[in-house]
Tab-separated table of C-alpha atoms and ligand atoms in Angstrom:
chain	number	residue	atom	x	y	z
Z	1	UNK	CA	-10.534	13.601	1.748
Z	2	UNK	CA	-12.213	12.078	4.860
Z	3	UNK	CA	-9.243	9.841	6.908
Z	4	UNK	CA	-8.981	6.251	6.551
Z	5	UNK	CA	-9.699	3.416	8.826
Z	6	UNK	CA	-6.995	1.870	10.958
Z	7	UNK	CA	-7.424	-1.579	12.240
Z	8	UNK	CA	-4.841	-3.397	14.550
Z	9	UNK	CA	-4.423	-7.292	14.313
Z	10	UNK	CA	-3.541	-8.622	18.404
Z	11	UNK	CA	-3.113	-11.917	19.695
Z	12	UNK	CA	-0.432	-14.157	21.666
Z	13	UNK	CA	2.410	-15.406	19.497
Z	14	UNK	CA	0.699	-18.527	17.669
Z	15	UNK	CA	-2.707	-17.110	17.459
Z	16	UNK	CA	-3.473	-17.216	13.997
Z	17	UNK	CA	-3.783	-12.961	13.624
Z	18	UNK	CA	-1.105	-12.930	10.797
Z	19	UNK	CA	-3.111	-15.310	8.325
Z	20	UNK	CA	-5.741	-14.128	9.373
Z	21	UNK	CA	-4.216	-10.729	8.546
Z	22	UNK	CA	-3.541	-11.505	5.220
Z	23	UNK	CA	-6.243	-13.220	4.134
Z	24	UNK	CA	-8.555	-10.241	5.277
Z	25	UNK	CA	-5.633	-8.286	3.056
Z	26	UNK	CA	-6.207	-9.996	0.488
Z	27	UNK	CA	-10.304	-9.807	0.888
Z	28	UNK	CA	-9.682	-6.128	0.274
Z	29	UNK	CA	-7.912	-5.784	-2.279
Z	30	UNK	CA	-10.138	-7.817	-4.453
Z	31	UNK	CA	-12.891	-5.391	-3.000
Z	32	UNK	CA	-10.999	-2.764	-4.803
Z	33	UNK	CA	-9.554	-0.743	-1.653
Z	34	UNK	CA	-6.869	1.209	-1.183
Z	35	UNK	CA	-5.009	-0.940	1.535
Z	36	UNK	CA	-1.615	-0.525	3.376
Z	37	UNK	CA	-0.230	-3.603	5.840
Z	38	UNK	CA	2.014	-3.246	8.394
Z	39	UNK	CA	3.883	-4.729	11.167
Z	40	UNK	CA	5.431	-4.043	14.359
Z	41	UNK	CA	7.825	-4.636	15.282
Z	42	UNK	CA	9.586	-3.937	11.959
Z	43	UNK	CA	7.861	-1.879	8.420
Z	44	UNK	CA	10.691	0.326	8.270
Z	45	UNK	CA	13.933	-0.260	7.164
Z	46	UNK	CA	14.727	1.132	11.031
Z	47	UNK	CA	12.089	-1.038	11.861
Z	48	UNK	CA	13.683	-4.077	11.004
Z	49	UNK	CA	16.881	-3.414	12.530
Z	50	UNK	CA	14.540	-2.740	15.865
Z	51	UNK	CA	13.236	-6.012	14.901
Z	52	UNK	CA	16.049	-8.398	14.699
Z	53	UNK	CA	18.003	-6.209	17.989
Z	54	UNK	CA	14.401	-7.039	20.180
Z	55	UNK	CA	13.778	-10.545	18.617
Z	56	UNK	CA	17.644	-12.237	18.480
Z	57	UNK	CA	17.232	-14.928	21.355
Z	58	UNK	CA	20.890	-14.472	22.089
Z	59	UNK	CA	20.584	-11.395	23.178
Z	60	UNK	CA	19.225	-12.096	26.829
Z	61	UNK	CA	20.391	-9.396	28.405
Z	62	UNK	CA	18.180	-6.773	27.256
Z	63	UNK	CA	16.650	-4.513	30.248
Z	64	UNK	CA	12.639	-4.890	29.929
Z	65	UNK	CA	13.117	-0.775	30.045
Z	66	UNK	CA	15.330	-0.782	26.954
Z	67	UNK	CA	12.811	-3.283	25.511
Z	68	UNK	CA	9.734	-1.045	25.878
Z	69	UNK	CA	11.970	2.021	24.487
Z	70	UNK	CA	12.517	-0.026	21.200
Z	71	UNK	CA	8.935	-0.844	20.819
Z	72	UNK	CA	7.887	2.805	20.874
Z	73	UNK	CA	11.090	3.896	18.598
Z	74	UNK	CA	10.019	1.619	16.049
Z	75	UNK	CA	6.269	2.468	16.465
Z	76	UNK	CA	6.757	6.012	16.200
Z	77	UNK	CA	8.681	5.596	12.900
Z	78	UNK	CA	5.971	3.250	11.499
Z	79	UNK	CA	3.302	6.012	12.388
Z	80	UNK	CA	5.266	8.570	10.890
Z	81	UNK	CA	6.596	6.914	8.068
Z	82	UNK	CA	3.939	4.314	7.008
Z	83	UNK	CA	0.354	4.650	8.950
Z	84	UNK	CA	-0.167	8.495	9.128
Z	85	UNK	CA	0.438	9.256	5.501
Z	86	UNK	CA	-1.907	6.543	4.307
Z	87	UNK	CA	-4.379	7.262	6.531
Z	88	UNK	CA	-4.076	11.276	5.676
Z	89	UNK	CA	-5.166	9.660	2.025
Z	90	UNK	CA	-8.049	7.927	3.227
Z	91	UNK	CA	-6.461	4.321	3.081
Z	92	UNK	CA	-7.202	1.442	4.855
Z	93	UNK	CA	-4.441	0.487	7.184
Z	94	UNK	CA	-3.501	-3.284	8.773
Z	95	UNK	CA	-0.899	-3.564	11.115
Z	96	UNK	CA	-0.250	-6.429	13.309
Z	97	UNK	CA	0.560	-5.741	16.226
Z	98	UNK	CA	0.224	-1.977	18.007
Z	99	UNK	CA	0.117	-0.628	21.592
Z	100	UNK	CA	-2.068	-3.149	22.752
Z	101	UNK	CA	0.784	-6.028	21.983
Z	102	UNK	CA	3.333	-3.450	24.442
Z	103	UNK	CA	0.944	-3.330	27.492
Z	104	UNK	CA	0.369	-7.345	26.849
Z	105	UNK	CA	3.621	-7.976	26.595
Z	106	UNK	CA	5.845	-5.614	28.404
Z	107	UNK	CA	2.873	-4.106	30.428
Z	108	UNK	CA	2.012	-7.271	32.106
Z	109	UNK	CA	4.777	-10.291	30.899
Z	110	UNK	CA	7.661	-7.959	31.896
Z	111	UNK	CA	5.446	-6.413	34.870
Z	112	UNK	CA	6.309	-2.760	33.810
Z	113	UNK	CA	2.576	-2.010	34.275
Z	114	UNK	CA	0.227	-0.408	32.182
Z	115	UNK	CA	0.232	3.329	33.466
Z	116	UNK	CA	3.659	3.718	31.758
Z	117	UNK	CA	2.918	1.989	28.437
Z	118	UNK	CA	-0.304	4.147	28.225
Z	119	UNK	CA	1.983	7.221	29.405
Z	120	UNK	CA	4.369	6.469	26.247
Z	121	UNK	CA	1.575	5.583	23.868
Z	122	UNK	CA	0.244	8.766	24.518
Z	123	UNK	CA	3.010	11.225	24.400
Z	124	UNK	CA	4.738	9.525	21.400
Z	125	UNK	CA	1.762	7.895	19.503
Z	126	UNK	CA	-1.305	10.082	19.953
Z	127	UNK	CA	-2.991	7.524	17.290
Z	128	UNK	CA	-5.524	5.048	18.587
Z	129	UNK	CA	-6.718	2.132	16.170
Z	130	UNK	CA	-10.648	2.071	14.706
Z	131	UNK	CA	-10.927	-1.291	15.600
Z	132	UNK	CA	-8.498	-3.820	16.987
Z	133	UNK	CA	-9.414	-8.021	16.390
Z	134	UNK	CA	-7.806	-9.934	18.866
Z	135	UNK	CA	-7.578	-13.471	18.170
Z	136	UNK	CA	-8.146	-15.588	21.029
Z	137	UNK	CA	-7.951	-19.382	20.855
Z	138	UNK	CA	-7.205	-21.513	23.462
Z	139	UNK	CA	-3.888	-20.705	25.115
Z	140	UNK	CA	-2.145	-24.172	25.599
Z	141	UNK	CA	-2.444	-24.590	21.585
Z	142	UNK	CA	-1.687	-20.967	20.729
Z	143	UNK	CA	1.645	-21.875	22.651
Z	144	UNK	CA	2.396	-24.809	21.502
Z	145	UNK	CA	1.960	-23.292	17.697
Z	146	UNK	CA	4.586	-20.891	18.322
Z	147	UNK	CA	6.749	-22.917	19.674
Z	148	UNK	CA	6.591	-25.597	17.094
Z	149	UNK	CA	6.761	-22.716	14.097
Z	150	UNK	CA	9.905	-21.289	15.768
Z	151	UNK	CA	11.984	-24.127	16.105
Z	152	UNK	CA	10.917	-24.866	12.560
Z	153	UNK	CA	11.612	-21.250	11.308
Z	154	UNK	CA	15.072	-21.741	12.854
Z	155	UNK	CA	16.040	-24.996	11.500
Z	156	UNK	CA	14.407	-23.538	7.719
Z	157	UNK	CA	16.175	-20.323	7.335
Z	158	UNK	CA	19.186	-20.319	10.265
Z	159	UNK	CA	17.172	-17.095	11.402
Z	160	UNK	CA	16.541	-17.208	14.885
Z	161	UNK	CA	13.926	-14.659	16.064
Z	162	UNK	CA	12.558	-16.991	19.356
Z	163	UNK	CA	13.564	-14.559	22.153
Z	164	UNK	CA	10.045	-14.084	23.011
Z	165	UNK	CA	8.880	-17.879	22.749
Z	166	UNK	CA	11.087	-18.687	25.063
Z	167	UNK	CA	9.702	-17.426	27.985
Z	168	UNK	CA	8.119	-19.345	30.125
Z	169	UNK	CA	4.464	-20.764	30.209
Z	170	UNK	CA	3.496	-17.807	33.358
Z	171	UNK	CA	4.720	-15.340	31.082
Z	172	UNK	CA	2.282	-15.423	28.435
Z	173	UNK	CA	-0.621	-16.652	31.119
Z	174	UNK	CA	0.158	-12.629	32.050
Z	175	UNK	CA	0.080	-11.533	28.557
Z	176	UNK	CA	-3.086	-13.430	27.439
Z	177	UNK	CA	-4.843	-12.041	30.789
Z	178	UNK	CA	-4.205	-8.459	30.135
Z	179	UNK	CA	-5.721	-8.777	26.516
Z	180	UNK	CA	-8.944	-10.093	27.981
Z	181	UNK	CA	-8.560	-7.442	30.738
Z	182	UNK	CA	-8.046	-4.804	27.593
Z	183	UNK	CA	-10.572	-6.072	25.568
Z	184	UNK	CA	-13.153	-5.659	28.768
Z	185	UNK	CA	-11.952	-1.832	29.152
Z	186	UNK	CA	-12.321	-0.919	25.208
Z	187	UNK	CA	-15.358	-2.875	24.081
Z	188	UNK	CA	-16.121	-0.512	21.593
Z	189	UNK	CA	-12.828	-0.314	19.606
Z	190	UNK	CA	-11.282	-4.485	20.370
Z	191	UNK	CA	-13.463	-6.851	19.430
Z	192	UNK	CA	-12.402	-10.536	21.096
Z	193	UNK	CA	-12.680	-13.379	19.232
Z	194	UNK	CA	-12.701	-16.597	20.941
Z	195	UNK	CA	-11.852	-20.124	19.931
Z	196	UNK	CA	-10.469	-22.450	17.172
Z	197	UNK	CA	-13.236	-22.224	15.094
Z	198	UNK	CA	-10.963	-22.617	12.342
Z	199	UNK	CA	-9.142	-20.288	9.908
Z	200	UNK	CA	-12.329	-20.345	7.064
Z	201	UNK	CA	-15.032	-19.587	9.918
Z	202	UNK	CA	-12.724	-17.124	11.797
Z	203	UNK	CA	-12.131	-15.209	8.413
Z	204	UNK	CA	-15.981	-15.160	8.083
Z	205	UNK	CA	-16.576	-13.423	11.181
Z	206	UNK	CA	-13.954	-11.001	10.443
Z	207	UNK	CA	-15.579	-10.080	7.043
Z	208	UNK	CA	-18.460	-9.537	8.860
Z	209	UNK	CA	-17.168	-7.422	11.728
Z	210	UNK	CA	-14.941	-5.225	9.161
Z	211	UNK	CA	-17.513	-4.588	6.813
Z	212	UNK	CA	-19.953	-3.210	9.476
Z	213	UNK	CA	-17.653	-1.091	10.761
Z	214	UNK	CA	-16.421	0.054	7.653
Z	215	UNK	CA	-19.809	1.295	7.005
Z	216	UNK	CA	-20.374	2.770	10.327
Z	217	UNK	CA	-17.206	4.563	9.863
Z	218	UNK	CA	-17.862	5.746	6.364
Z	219	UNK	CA	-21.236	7.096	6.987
Z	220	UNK	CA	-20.115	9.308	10.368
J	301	TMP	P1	5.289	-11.541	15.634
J	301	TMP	O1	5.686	-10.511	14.658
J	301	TMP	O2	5.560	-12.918	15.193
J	301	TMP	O3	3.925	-11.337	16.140
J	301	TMP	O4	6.300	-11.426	16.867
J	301	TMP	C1	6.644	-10.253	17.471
J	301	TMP	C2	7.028	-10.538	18.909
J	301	TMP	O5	7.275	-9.291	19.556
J	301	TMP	C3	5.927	-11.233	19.688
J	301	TMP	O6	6.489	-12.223	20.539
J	301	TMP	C4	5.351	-10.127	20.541
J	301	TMP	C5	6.498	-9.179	20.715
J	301	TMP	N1	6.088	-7.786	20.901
J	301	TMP	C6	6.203	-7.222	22.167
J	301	TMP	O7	6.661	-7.862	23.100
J	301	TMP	N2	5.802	-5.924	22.337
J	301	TMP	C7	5.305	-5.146	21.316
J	301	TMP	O8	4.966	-3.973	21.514
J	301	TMP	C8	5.200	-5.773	20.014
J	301	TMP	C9	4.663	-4.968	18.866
J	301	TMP	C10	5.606	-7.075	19.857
């Protein structure tokens, strides 16, 4: 059975990828496909504990280095427990959020570079995505969206998983700069798309990019 396609959903926090993640989901489903979502971090039942250790805003004192080690634990239990086997049986796989989020975000946010994300990626991932969308609308309203969702996520469900949206504004200027500056490197596997265009049009143009390079990847 030929392998199946893996496609990685990237964006700042407040970007829009997970709707748009789900929608496209949903999209394929209907199509008939077989189709697995993911997320990192979190997907496993490990995952999740990763998840709420790396996300509790209380817990301040994490070491960027420790940080980075969590990310790749929990993405080299997703891989093995989630993506590899359903892309061994020719699925189509979603995941928001992958390697690209860790050089982003601890790469350039915690300024651990990206020579020893890459390093990691490679020695405990060895899996690169098909094609990665990252969602790209204007940064002042991306932030502000996260923000606003947090502190209403917070106040909903007494869960508080903010530790990330509360860094500060030059933080995530870093991160959003070193997706454009990853999206210029890989042109061929990220495909950057710009602007509030609206989560209808956006959806549109990801239809249109998927389906293309569904085909491409079908026929090869
Ligand atoms: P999200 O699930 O709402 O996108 O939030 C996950 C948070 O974790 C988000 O602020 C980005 C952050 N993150 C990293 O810092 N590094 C990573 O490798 C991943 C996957 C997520």
């Amino acid at each position: 059975m030929p392998r199946g396609f893996f496609l990685t959903f990237e964006g700042l926090d407040g970007s829009g990828k997970s709707t748009q993640l789900r929608k496209l989901h949903e999209w394929l489903v209907r199509s008939g496909e077989d189709v697995v979502t993911t997320r990192q971090p979190g997907g496993t039942q490990l995952g999740d504990r990763i998840r709420s250790l790396l996300l509790d805003s209380r817990r301040t004192s994490l070491d960027p280095r420790a940080e980075l080690g969590l990310m790749f634990s929990d993405r080299a239990q997703v891989i093995a427990e989630v993506i590899r086997p359903a892309l061994d049986r020719g699925a189509i796989v979603l995941c928001d959020r992958y390697t690209d989020s860790t050089e982003a975000y601890q790469g350039a946010g915690r300024e651990l570079g990206s020579a020893r994300v890459l390093a990691l990626h490679h020695e405990l991932c060895g899996l690169d995505p098909d094609l990665t969308l990252l969602l790209l609308p204007d940064f002042d309203a991306s932030l502000a969206r996260a923000r606003h969702r947090n502190q209403s996520a917070v106040a909903v469900t007494g869960k508080d998983e903010n530790r990330f949206e509360s860094l500060d504004t030059a933080f995530f200027r870093r991160v959003y700069d070193q997706y454009r500056a990853i999206a210029q490197r890989e042109p061929l596997r990220v495909v950057a798309i710009e602007g509030d265009a609206g989560v209808e049009a956006v959806h549109r143009r990801i239809l249109s990019i998927v389906e293309e390079r569904l085909n491409q990847h079908r026929a090869s």
